[in-house]
mmCIF file of C-alpha atoms in Angstrom:
data_model
loop_
_atom_site.group_PDB
_atom_site.id
_atom_site.type_symbol
_atom_site.label_atom_id
_atom_site.label_comp_id
_atom_site.label_asym_id
_atom_site.label_seq_id
_atom_site.Cartn_x
_atom_site.Cartn_y
_atom_site.Cartn_z
ATOM 1 C CA LEU A 1 -9.135 -9.381 -3.662
ATOM 2 C CA SER A 2 -11.833 -6.854 -2.897
ATOM 3 C CA SER A 3 -10.183 -3.548 -1.999
ATOM 4 C CA ALA A 4 -11.873 -0.678 -0.196
ATOM 5 C CA ASN A 5 -11.105 1.733 -3.034
ATOM 6 C CA GLU A 6 -9.456 1.878 -6.436
ATOM 7 C CA GLY A 7 -6.168 3.352 -5.191
ATOM 8 C CA ASP A 8 -5.759 0.557 -2.668
ATOM 9 C CA ALA A 9 -6.427 -1.944 -5.469
ATOM 10 C CA VAL A 10 -3.618 -0.457 -7.589
ATOM 11 C CA ALA A 11 -1.209 -0.463 -4.633
ATOM 12 C CA ALA A 12 -2.090 -4.047 -3.641
ATOM 13 C CA ALA A 13 -1.569 -5.146 -7.252
ATOM 14 C CA ALA A 14 1.782 -3.339 -7.268
ATOM 15 C CA GLY A 15 2.818 -5.160 -4.097
ATOM 16 C CA ALA A 16 1.826 -8.500 -5.590
ATOM 17 C CA TRP A 17 3.857 -7.737 -8.722
ATOM 18 C CA ILE A 18 6.898 -6.946 -6.564
ATOM 19 C CA GLY A 19 6.378 -10.382 -5.041
ATOM 20 C CA GLY A 20 6.417 -12.044 -8.468
ATOM 21 C CA THR A 21 2.690 -12.218 -9.328
ATOM 22 C CA ARG A 22 1.401 -10.482 -12.453
ATOM 23 C CA SER A 23 -1.547 -8.352 -11.384
ATOM 24 C CA ILE A 24 -4.650 -6.635 -12.706
ATOM 25 C CA ALA A 25 -6.528 -3.835 -10.941
ATOM 26 C CA MET A 26 -10.178 -3.697 -12.062
ATOM 27 C CA MET A 27 -12.389 -0.684 -11.455
ATOM 28 C CA GLN A 28 -15.243 1.414 -12.742
ATOM 29 C CA ASN A 29 -14.180 4.713 -14.299
ATOM 30 C CA SER A 30 -16.266 6.656 -11.786
ATOM 31 C CA GLY A 31 -13.621 5.678 -9.223
ATOM 32 C CA LEU A 32 -10.602 6.236 -11.457
ATOM 33 C CA GLY A 33 -9.863 9.462 -9.614
ATOM 34 C CA ASN A 34 -9.204 7.442 -6.447
ATOM 35 C CA ALA A 35 -6.362 5.678 -8.278
ATOM 36 C CA VAL A 36 -4.629 8.780 -9.656
ATOM 37 C CA SER A 37 -2.183 9.109 -6.746
ATOM 38 C CA PRO A 38 -0.689 5.582 -6.908
ATOM 39 C CA LEU A 39 -0.833 5.551 -10.719
ATOM 40 C CA THR A 40 1.165 8.791 -10.959
ATOM 41 C CA SER A 41 3.511 8.488 -7.979
ATOM 42 C CA LEU A 42 3.830 4.745 -7.257
ATOM 43 C CA THR A 43 3.547 2.604 -10.390
ATOM 44 C CA HIS A 44 4.980 5.355 -12.611
ATOM 45 C CA THR A 45 7.766 6.368 -10.243
ATOM 46 C CA PHE A 46 8.933 2.837 -9.378
ATOM 47 C CA ARG A 47 8.169 1.431 -12.864
ATOM 48 C CA ILE A 48 5.637 -1.204 -11.822
ATOM 49 C CA PRO A 49 3.619 -2.649 -14.747
ATOM 50 C CA VAL A 50 0.109 -3.157 -13.350
ATOM 51 C CA LEU A 51 -2.656 -3.794 -15.881
ATOM 52 C CA ILE A 52 -5.734 -1.614 -15.361
ATOM 53 C CA VAL A 53 -9.132 -2.839 -16.555
ATOM 54 C CA CYS A 54 -11.504 0.101 -16.330
ATOM 55 C CA THR A 55 -15.177 0.018 -17.278
ATOM 56 C CA HIS A 56 -16.554 3.007 -19.158
ATOM 57 C CA ARG A 57 -19.663 4.494 -17.582
ATOM 58 C CA GLY A 58 -20.956 7.611 -19.331
ATOM 59 C CA ALA A 59 -19.342 6.836 -22.678
ATOM 60 C CA ARG A 60 -20.374 9.094 -25.540
ATOM 61 C CA GLY A 61 -23.640 7.975 -27.110
ATOM 62 C CA VAL A 62 -24.537 5.697 -24.192
ATOM 63 C CA SER A 63 -27.362 6.749 -21.870
ATOM 64 C CA ASP A 64 -26.230 6.725 -18.226
ATOM 65 C CA GLU A 65 -26.657 8.477 -14.890
ATOM 66 C CA PRO A 66 -25.710 12.192 -14.788
ATOM 67 C CA GLN A 67 -22.827 11.700 -12.348
ATOM 68 C CA HIS A 68 -20.981 9.670 -15.005
ATOM 69 C CA GLN A 69 -21.223 12.309 -17.727
ATOM 70 C CA LEU A 70 -17.976 14.196 -17.151
ATOM 71 C CA MET A 71 -15.814 11.198 -16.237
ATOM 72 C CA GLY A 72 -17.255 9.270 -19.164
ATOM 73 C CA ALA A 73 -16.194 12.056 -21.515
ATOM 74 C CA ILE A 74 -12.631 12.346 -20.158
ATOM 75 C CA THR A 75 -11.690 8.754 -19.260
ATOM 76 C CA GLU A 76 -9.381 8.236 -22.252
ATOM 77 C CA GLN A 77 -7.831 11.699 -21.840
ATOM 78 C CA LEU A 78 -7.233 11.076 -18.139
ATOM 79 C CA PHE A 79 -5.206 7.963 -18.913
ATOM 80 C CA GLU A 80 -3.318 9.902 -21.586
ATOM 81 C CA THR A 81 -2.615 12.745 -19.142
ATOM 82 C CA MET A 82 -1.143 10.166 -16.745
ATOM 83 C CA THR A 83 0.958 8.859 -19.683
ATOM 84 C CA ILE A 84 -0.726 5.464 -19.394
ATOM 85 C CA PRO A 85 -1.364 3.929 -22.844
ATOM 86 C CA TRP A 86 -4.801 2.410 -23.313
ATOM 87 C CA ALA A 87 -6.851 0.294 -25.677
ATOM 88 C CA THR A 88 -10.437 -0.897 -25.852
ATOM 89 C CA PHE A 89 -11.027 -4.218 -24.155
ATOM 90 C CA PRO A 90 -11.727 -6.714 -26.967
ATOM 91 C CA ARG A 91 -15.353 -7.620 -27.556
ATOM 92 C CA GLU A 92 -14.650 -11.038 -29.129
ATOM 93 C CA SER A 93 -13.578 -13.822 -26.783
ATOM 94 C CA ASN A 94 -10.982 -15.161 -29.229
ATOM 95 C CA ALA A 95 -9.215 -11.769 -29.150
ATOM 96 C CA VAL A 96 -8.746 -11.662 -25.373
ATOM 97 C CA ASP A 97 -5.746 -13.984 -25.075
ATOM 98 C CA PRO A 98 -3.754 -12.384 -27.931
ATOM 99 C CA THR A 99 -4.501 -8.940 -26.485
ATOM 100 C CA LEU A 100 -3.301 -9.924 -23.020
ATOM 101 C CA ASP A 101 -0.194 -11.572 -24.463
ATOM 102 C CA ALA A 102 0.671 -8.413 -26.405
ATOM 103 C CA LEU A 103 0.090 -6.201 -23.369
ATOM 104 C CA ASP A 104 2.157 -8.513 -21.200
ATOM 105 C CA ARG A 105 5.098 -8.197 -23.591
ATOM 106 C CA HIS A 106 4.646 -4.422 -23.738
ATOM 107 C CA MET A 107 4.520 -3.988 -19.965
ATOM 108 C CA LYS A 108 7.540 -6.233 -19.429
ATOM 109 C CA SER A 109 9.593 -4.127 -21.840
ATOM 110 C CA GLU A 110 8.304 -0.700 -20.751
ATOM 111 C CA ARG A 111 7.767 -1.420 -17.025
ATOM 112 C CA ARG A 112 4.737 0.879 -16.979
ATOM 113 C CA PRO A 113 0.989 0.330 -16.463
ATOM 114 C CA PHE A 114 -1.395 -0.193 -19.371
ATOM 115 C CA ALA A 115 -5.166 0.326 -19.353
ATOM 116 C CA LEU A 116 -7.917 -1.625 -21.077
ATOM 117 C CA ILE A 117 -11.146 0.369 -21.197
ATOM 118 C CA MET A 118 -14.172 -1.922 -21.204
ATOM 119 C CA GLN A 119 -17.315 -0.703 -22.946
ATOM 120 C CA LYS A 120 -20.815 -1.599 -21.813
ATOM 121 C CA GLY A 121 -22.000 -4.924 -23.213
ATOM 122 C CA THR A 122 -18.510 -6.395 -23.628
ATOM 123 C CA CYS A 123 -19.161 -9.264 -21.218
ATOM 124 C CA GLU A 124 -22.125 -11.583 -21.069
ATOM 125 C CA PRO A 125 -24.094 -11.754 -17.813
ATOM 126 C CA HIS A 126 -22.550 -14.151 -15.327
ATOM 127 C CA PRO A 127 -23.987 -15.182 -11.954
ATOM 128 C CA LEU A 128 -22.006 -14.213 -8.903
ATOM 129 C CA GLY A 129 -20.675 -17.051 -6.828
ATOM 130 C CA PRO A 130 -21.146 -17.194 -3.073
ATOM 131 C CA ALA A 131 -19.191 -14.739 -0.998
ATOM 132 C CA PRO A 132 -16.024 -16.217 0.482
ATOM 133 C CA ARG A 133 -16.738 -17.401 3.999
ATOM 134 C CA SER A 134 -14.346 -17.099 6.880
ATOM 135 C CA ASP A 135 -14.431 -18.280 10.450
ATOM 136 C CA VAL A 136 -16.048 -15.887 12.860
ATOM 137 C CA LEU A 137 -13.199 -14.420 14.873
ATOM 138 C CA GLU A 138 -13.291 -13.125 18.381
ATOM 139 C CA THR A 139 -12.138 -9.528 18.643
ATOM 140 C CA PRO A 140 -8.662 -9.731 20.206
ATOM 141 C CA VAL A 141 -7.892 -8.238 23.570
ATOM 142 C CA ILE A 142 -5.839 -5.114 22.951
ATOM 143 C CA GLU A 143 -2.494 -5.438 24.669
ATOM 144 C CA GLY A 144 -0.216 -2.777 26.110
ATOM 145 C CA ASN A 145 -0.592 0.542 27.881
ATOM 146 C CA ASP A 146 -2.871 3.448 27.122
ATOM 147 C CA HIS A 147 -0.215 5.842 25.754
ATOM 148 C CA ALA A 148 0.591 7.168 29.211
ATOM 149 C CA ARG A 149 3.619 9.301 28.378
ATOM 150 C CA PRO A 150 3.182 13.049 27.896
ATOM 151 C CA GLU A 151 3.879 14.076 24.314
ATOM 152 C CA LYS A 152 7.299 15.621 25.066
ATOM 153 C CA GLU A 153 8.457 12.421 26.799
ATOM 154 C CA ARG A 154 7.570 10.081 23.952
ATOM 155 C CA HIS A 155 10.256 8.366 21.924
ATOM 156 C CA SER A 156 11.316 9.731 18.564
ATOM 157 C CA ARG A 157 10.705 8.042 15.247
ATOM 158 C CA SER A 158 14.417 7.321 14.873
ATOM 159 C CA GLU A 159 14.525 5.540 18.233
ATOM 160 C CA VAL A 160 11.741 3.225 17.124
ATOM 161 C CA LEU A 161 13.420 2.622 13.762
ATOM 162 C CA ARG A 162 16.701 1.716 15.478
ATOM 163 C CA VAL A 163 14.913 -0.997 17.440
ATOM 164 C CA LEU A 164 13.325 -2.213 14.227
ATOM 165 C CA LEU A 165 16.684 -2.306 12.453
ATOM 166 C CA ASP A 166 18.343 -4.158 15.324
ATOM 167 C CA MET A 167 15.720 -6.882 15.129
ATOM 168 C CA THR A 168 15.340 -7.384 11.384
ATOM 169 C CA GLY A 169 18.658 -7.484 9.527
ATOM 170 C CA ASP A 170 18.271 -8.062 5.805
ATOM 171 C CA GLY A 171 17.199 -11.709 5.669
ATOM 172 C CA ASN A 172 13.629 -12.739 4.881
ATOM 173 C CA THR A 173 12.117 -9.510 6.257
ATOM 174 C CA VAL A 174 11.000 -6.660 3.997
ATOM 175 C CA ILE A 175 10.402 -3.208 5.480
ATOM 176 C CA VAL A 176 7.987 -0.929 3.607
ATOM 177 C CA ALA A 177 8.379 2.628 4.922
ATOM 178 C CA THR A 178 5.597 5.132 4.347
ATOM 179 C CA THR A 179 6.326 8.291 2.386
ATOM 180 C CA GLY A 180 7.804 11.323 4.142
ATOM 181 C CA TYR A 181 10.165 11.360 7.100
ATOM 182 C CA THR A 182 9.725 7.656 7.889
ATOM 183 C CA GLY A 183 11.408 6.457 4.723
ATOM 184 C CA ARG A 184 14.042 9.152 4.852
ATOM 185 C CA GLU A 185 14.951 8.415 8.477
ATOM 186 C CA LEU A 186 15.110 4.681 7.815
ATOM 187 C CA TYR A 187 17.485 5.383 4.919
ATOM 188 C CA ALA A 188 19.599 7.707 7.073
ATOM 189 C CA LEU A 189 19.948 5.092 9.823
ATOM 190 C CA ALA A 190 20.701 2.114 7.581
ATOM 191 C CA ASP A 191 20.228 1.586 3.851
ATOM 192 C CA ARG A 192 19.598 -2.100 3.248
ATOM 193 C CA PRO A 193 18.448 -4.105 0.223
ATOM 194 C CA ASN A 194 15.308 -5.259 2.037
ATOM 195 C CA HIS A 195 14.023 -1.669 2.428
ATOM 196 C CA LEU A 196 11.415 -0.001 0.233
ATOM 197 C CA TYR A 197 11.190 3.757 0.741
ATOM 198 C CA LEU A 198 7.825 4.871 -0.601
ATOM 199 C CA VAL A 199 7.449 8.261 -2.226
ATOM 200 C CA GLY A 200 4.134 9.889 -3.091
ATOM 201 C CA SER A 201 1.131 7.541 -3.060
ATOM 202 C CA MET A 202 0.430 8.573 0.525
ATOM 203 C CA GLY A 203 -1.477 6.001 2.529
ATOM 204 C CA CYS A 204 -0.741 3.162 0.108
ATOM 205 C CA GLY A 205 2.003 1.511 2.154
ATOM 206 C CA SER A 206 -0.338 -0.869 3.967
ATOM 207 C CA SER A 207 -2.082 -2.029 0.779
ATOM 208 C CA LEU A 208 1.215 -2.496 -1.074
ATOM 209 C CA GLY A 209 2.619 -4.419 1.876
ATOM 210 C CA MET A 210 -0.524 -6.565 2.027
ATOM 211 C CA GLY A 211 -0.226 -7.418 -1.675
ATOM 212 C CA LEU A 212 3.429 -8.369 -1.229
ATOM 213 C CA ALA A 213 2.682 -10.425 1.893
ATOM 214 C CA LEU A 214 -0.074 -12.379 0.127
ATOM 215 C CA ALA A 215 2.140 -13.040 -2.899
ATOM 216 C CA ARG A 216 5.126 -14.084 -0.786
ATOM 217 C CA PRO A 217 4.074 -15.899 2.393
ATOM 218 C CA ASP A 218 7.714 -16.901 2.914
ATOM 219 C CA LEU A 219 8.627 -13.289 3.707
ATOM 220 C CA ARG A 220 7.860 -11.246 6.809
ATOM 221 C CA VAL A 221 6.542 -7.902 5.555
ATOM 222 C CA ILE A 222 6.707 -5.011 8.026
ATOM 223 C CA VAL A 223 4.806 -1.872 7.052
ATOM 224 C CA VAL A 224 5.922 1.215 8.981
ATOM 225 C CA ASP A 225 2.959 3.553 8.644
ATOM 226 C CA GLY A 226 2.101 7.051 9.853
ATOM 227 C CA ASP A 227 -1.071 8.435 11.380
ATOM 228 C CA GLY A 228 -1.755 10.818 8.499
ATOM 229 C CA ALA A 229 -1.209 8.096 5.924
ATOM 230 C CA ALA A 230 -3.358 5.595 7.809
ATOM 231 C CA LEU A 231 -6.186 8.096 8.140
ATOM 232 C CA MET A 232 -6.034 8.829 4.424
ATOM 233 C CA ARG A 233 -6.668 5.200 3.431
ATOM 234 C CA MET A 234 -8.106 3.636 6.561
ATOM 235 C CA GLY A 235 -10.225 1.263 4.494
ATOM 236 C CA ASN A 236 -7.229 -0.980 3.926
ATOM 237 C CA LEU A 237 -7.234 -1.937 7.614
ATOM 238 C CA ALA A 238 -10.490 -3.758 6.862
ATOM 239 C CA THR A 239 -9.018 -5.413 3.764
ATOM 240 C CA ALA A 240 -5.853 -6.538 5.543
ATOM 241 C CA GLY A 241 -7.869 -7.856 8.459
ATOM 242 C CA ALA A 242 -10.203 -9.750 6.128
ATOM 243 C CA TYR A 243 -7.515 -11.462 4.037
ATOM 244 C CA ALA A 244 -5.217 -11.704 7.066
ATOM 245 C CA PRO A 245 -1.800 -12.651 5.670
ATOM 246 C CA ARG A 246 0.013 -14.210 8.633
ATOM 247 C CA ASN A 247 3.284 -12.611 7.603
ATOM 248 C CA LEU A 248 2.051 -8.992 7.607
ATOM 249 C CA VAL A 249 3.178 -6.741 10.453
ATOM 250 C CA HIS A 250 1.608 -3.269 10.578
ATOM 251 C CA LEU A 251 3.437 -0.775 12.792
ATOM 252 C CA LEU A 252 1.701 2.609 12.992
ATOM 253 C CA LEU A 253 3.867 5.468 14.308
ATOM 254 C CA ASP A 254 1.545 8.223 15.483
ATOM 255 C CA ASN A 255 2.839 11.722 16.220
ATOM 256 C CA GLU A 256 -0.558 13.325 15.596
ATOM 257 C CA ALA A 257 0.895 15.415 12.776
ATOM 258 C CA HIS A 258 1.762 15.544 9.081
ATOM 259 C CA ASP A 259 5.393 15.939 10.093
ATOM 260 C CA SER A 260 7.059 16.241 6.684
ATOM 261 C CA THR A 261 4.729 18.992 5.402
ATOM 262 C CA GLY A 262 4.951 21.388 8.327
ATOM 263 C CA ALA A 263 3.687 19.353 11.303
ATOM 264 C CA GLN A 264 0.060 20.313 10.753
ATOM 265 C CA ARG A 265 -2.066 18.414 13.262
ATOM 266 C CA THR A 266 -4.036 15.358 12.223
ATOM 267 C CA VAL A 267 -7.137 14.213 14.110
ATOM 268 C CA SER A 268 -5.400 11.078 15.382
ATOM 269 C CA SER A 269 -5.419 12.231 19.013
ATOM 270 C CA ARG A 270 -9.135 11.362 18.979
ATOM 271 C CA ILE A 271 -8.811 8.102 17.006
ATOM 272 C CA ASP A 272 -8.531 4.635 18.552
ATOM 273 C CA PHE A 273 -6.434 2.989 15.840
ATOM 274 C CA ALA A 274 -5.940 -0.127 17.965
ATOM 275 C CA GLY A 275 -9.677 -0.531 18.459
ATOM 276 C CA ILE A 276 -10.278 -0.103 14.735
ATOM 277 C CA ALA A 277 -7.605 -2.669 13.836
ATOM 278 C CA ALA A 278 -9.079 -5.153 16.320
ATOM 279 C CA ALA A 279 -12.569 -4.665 14.889
ATOM 280 C CA CYS A 280 -11.202 -5.105 11.350
ATOM 281 C CA GLY A 281 -9.837 -8.571 12.063
ATOM 282 C CA TYR A 282 -6.155 -8.146 12.907
ATOM 283 C CA ARG A 283 -5.274 -11.199 14.981
ATOM 284 C CA ARG A 284 -3.072 -9.400 17.499
ATOM 285 C CA VAL A 285 -3.292 -5.717 18.413
ATOM 286 C CA VAL A 286 -0.988 -3.730 20.689
ATOM 287 C CA ARG A 287 -1.075 -0.111 21.803
ATOM 288 C CA SER A 288 2.131 1.251 23.292
ATOM 289 C CA ASP A 289 4.674 4.025 23.673
ATOM 290 C CA GLY A 290 7.472 1.840 25.099
ATOM 291 C CA LEU A 291 10.365 0.441 23.070
ATOM 292 C CA ASP A 292 10.385 -2.903 24.911
ATOM 293 C CA ASP A 293 6.910 -3.625 23.577
ATOM 294 C CA ILE A 294 8.179 -3.321 20.001
ATOM 295 C CA GLU A 295 10.666 -6.127 20.581
ATOM 296 C CA ARG A 296 7.965 -8.442 21.954
ATOM 297 C CA PHE A 297 5.597 -7.445 19.169
ATOM 298 C CA LEU A 298 8.098 -8.241 16.411
ATOM 299 C CA ASP A 299 9.107 -11.533 18.001
ATOM 300 C CA ALA A 300 5.533 -12.851 17.909
ATOM 301 C CA ASP A 301 4.240 -15.024 15.075
ATOM 302 C CA ASP A 302 0.498 -15.230 15.595
ATOM 303 C CA GLY A 303 -1.032 -13.937 12.381
ATOM 304 C CA VAL A 304 -1.552 -10.502 10.893
ATOM 305 C CA ARG A 305 -0.804 -7.989 13.634
ATOM 306 C CA PHE A 306 -0.973 -4.291 14.354
ATOM 307 C CA MET A 307 0.735 -1.928 16.781
ATOM 308 C CA HIS A 308 -0.313 1.661 17.464
ATOM 309 C CA PHE A 309 2.794 3.382 18.815
ATOM 310 C CA LYS A 310 2.766 7.024 19.941
ATOM 311 C CA ILE A 311 5.885 9.083 19.120
ATOM 312 C CA LYS A 312 6.806 12.756 19.262
ATOM 313 C CA THR A 313 7.159 15.060 16.286
ATOM 314 C CA GLY A 314 10.506 15.966 14.741
ATOM 315 C CA ALA A 315 13.183 14.157 12.775
ATOM 316 C CA ILE A 316 16.923 13.689 12.446
ATOM 317 C CA ASP A 317 18.591 17.000 11.579
ATOM 318 C CA PRO A 318 19.951 17.219 8.949
ATOM 319 C CA LEU A 319 17.758 14.600 7.309
ATOM 320 C CA PRO A 320 19.146 13.317 3.986
ATOM 321 C CA ARG A 321 17.098 12.185 1.050
ATOM 322 C CA PRO A 322 17.944 8.814 -0.497
ATOM 323 C CA SER A 323 20.659 9.168 -3.130
ATOM 324 C CA ILE A 324 19.443 5.963 -4.789
ATOM 325 C CA SER A 325 16.520 6.401 -7.199
ATOM 326 C CA PRO A 326 13.133 4.748 -6.559
ATOM 327 C CA PRO A 327 13.491 2.308 -9.488
ATOM 328 C CA ALA A 328 16.949 1.322 -8.240
ATOM 329 C CA VAL A 329 15.576 0.793 -4.710
ATOM 330 C CA LEU A 330 12.901 -1.493 -6.117
ATOM 331 C CA GLU A 331 15.290 -3.403 -8.394
ATOM 332 C CA ARG A 332 17.591 -4.010 -5.442
ATOM 333 C CA LEU A 333 14.707 -5.233 -3.290
ATOM 334 C CA MET A 334 13.379 -7.560 -5.997
ATOM 335 C CA GLU A 335 16.819 -9.006 -6.533
ATOM 336 C CA HIS A 336 17.079 -9.540 -2.781
ATOM 337 C CA ILE A 337 13.799 -11.494 -2.626
ATOM 338 C CA GLY A 338 14.381 -13.298 -5.919
ATOM 339 C CA THR A 339 11.732 -11.735 -8.157
ATOM 340 C CA ARG A 340 13.823 -9.386 -10.302
ATOM 341 C CA THR A 341 12.693 -9.582 -13.923
#
């Protein structure tokens, strides 16, 4: 998979691992900073053992561009600061398999990421194959209304989540709730084994859900996203649209605010999320602020789909935090879908 950035790659690999597929996230160290959030608050917090293969631009004693100087000098220390053990990627081909076997055993026992840092010249030149080709798709007609309700008359997040809960149960559907009030409200309304309440790693819900959906096409994966989170990692809309897992449902709840950090305004009032999703290749796109549309949207089965749903700010009061720990939430989910290790 070609992700839009390194953090999305880590989150997609984490989702695939949840679905039972061992995963590697490969990146250049100049983009390692983009992966810090999911490496410190997703894979570490939930104990997800993704293997990181990171090339080493700007290594000491190697001439390189000036922008790689600082990151080249601190790459190993950055992994150590994130408490991610690392080793040098082996330079001899006969050492690769034993190295991967040893790391696989280590990650299975520790349930943490491991990094292999690849020095320049480790791999021989290899020609790139042709880019994967896909059918040219017509941009879908965007369904639904144009968010006609005044802000104060919009539905609340909890009202939308109740509809979602009524229609999903805990069968072959997995609900990935973005960090903040969305996960906490979903937990407050109903705590089920098919729920994953993200913490930290803001914006990574859609890439994690995409990785899980690709690894497990037998599941319906519903990502409940927020406008702030979607804006933070909007590149994954392009990735999800390109790889287009039929079983991925992307529901974006937009209250035009970072609700859980003080309701500071986002710029989403000026953003056409539905238009962006349609241009990125989602097969069905809906824009709405009516609960009946959610039911029709969830009932459909016509490929990867996206709904931009306007809600008002605010949350259930008092709003509890999950009493179950993130690793326990994940273990319960993996047992539910049959991938618990």
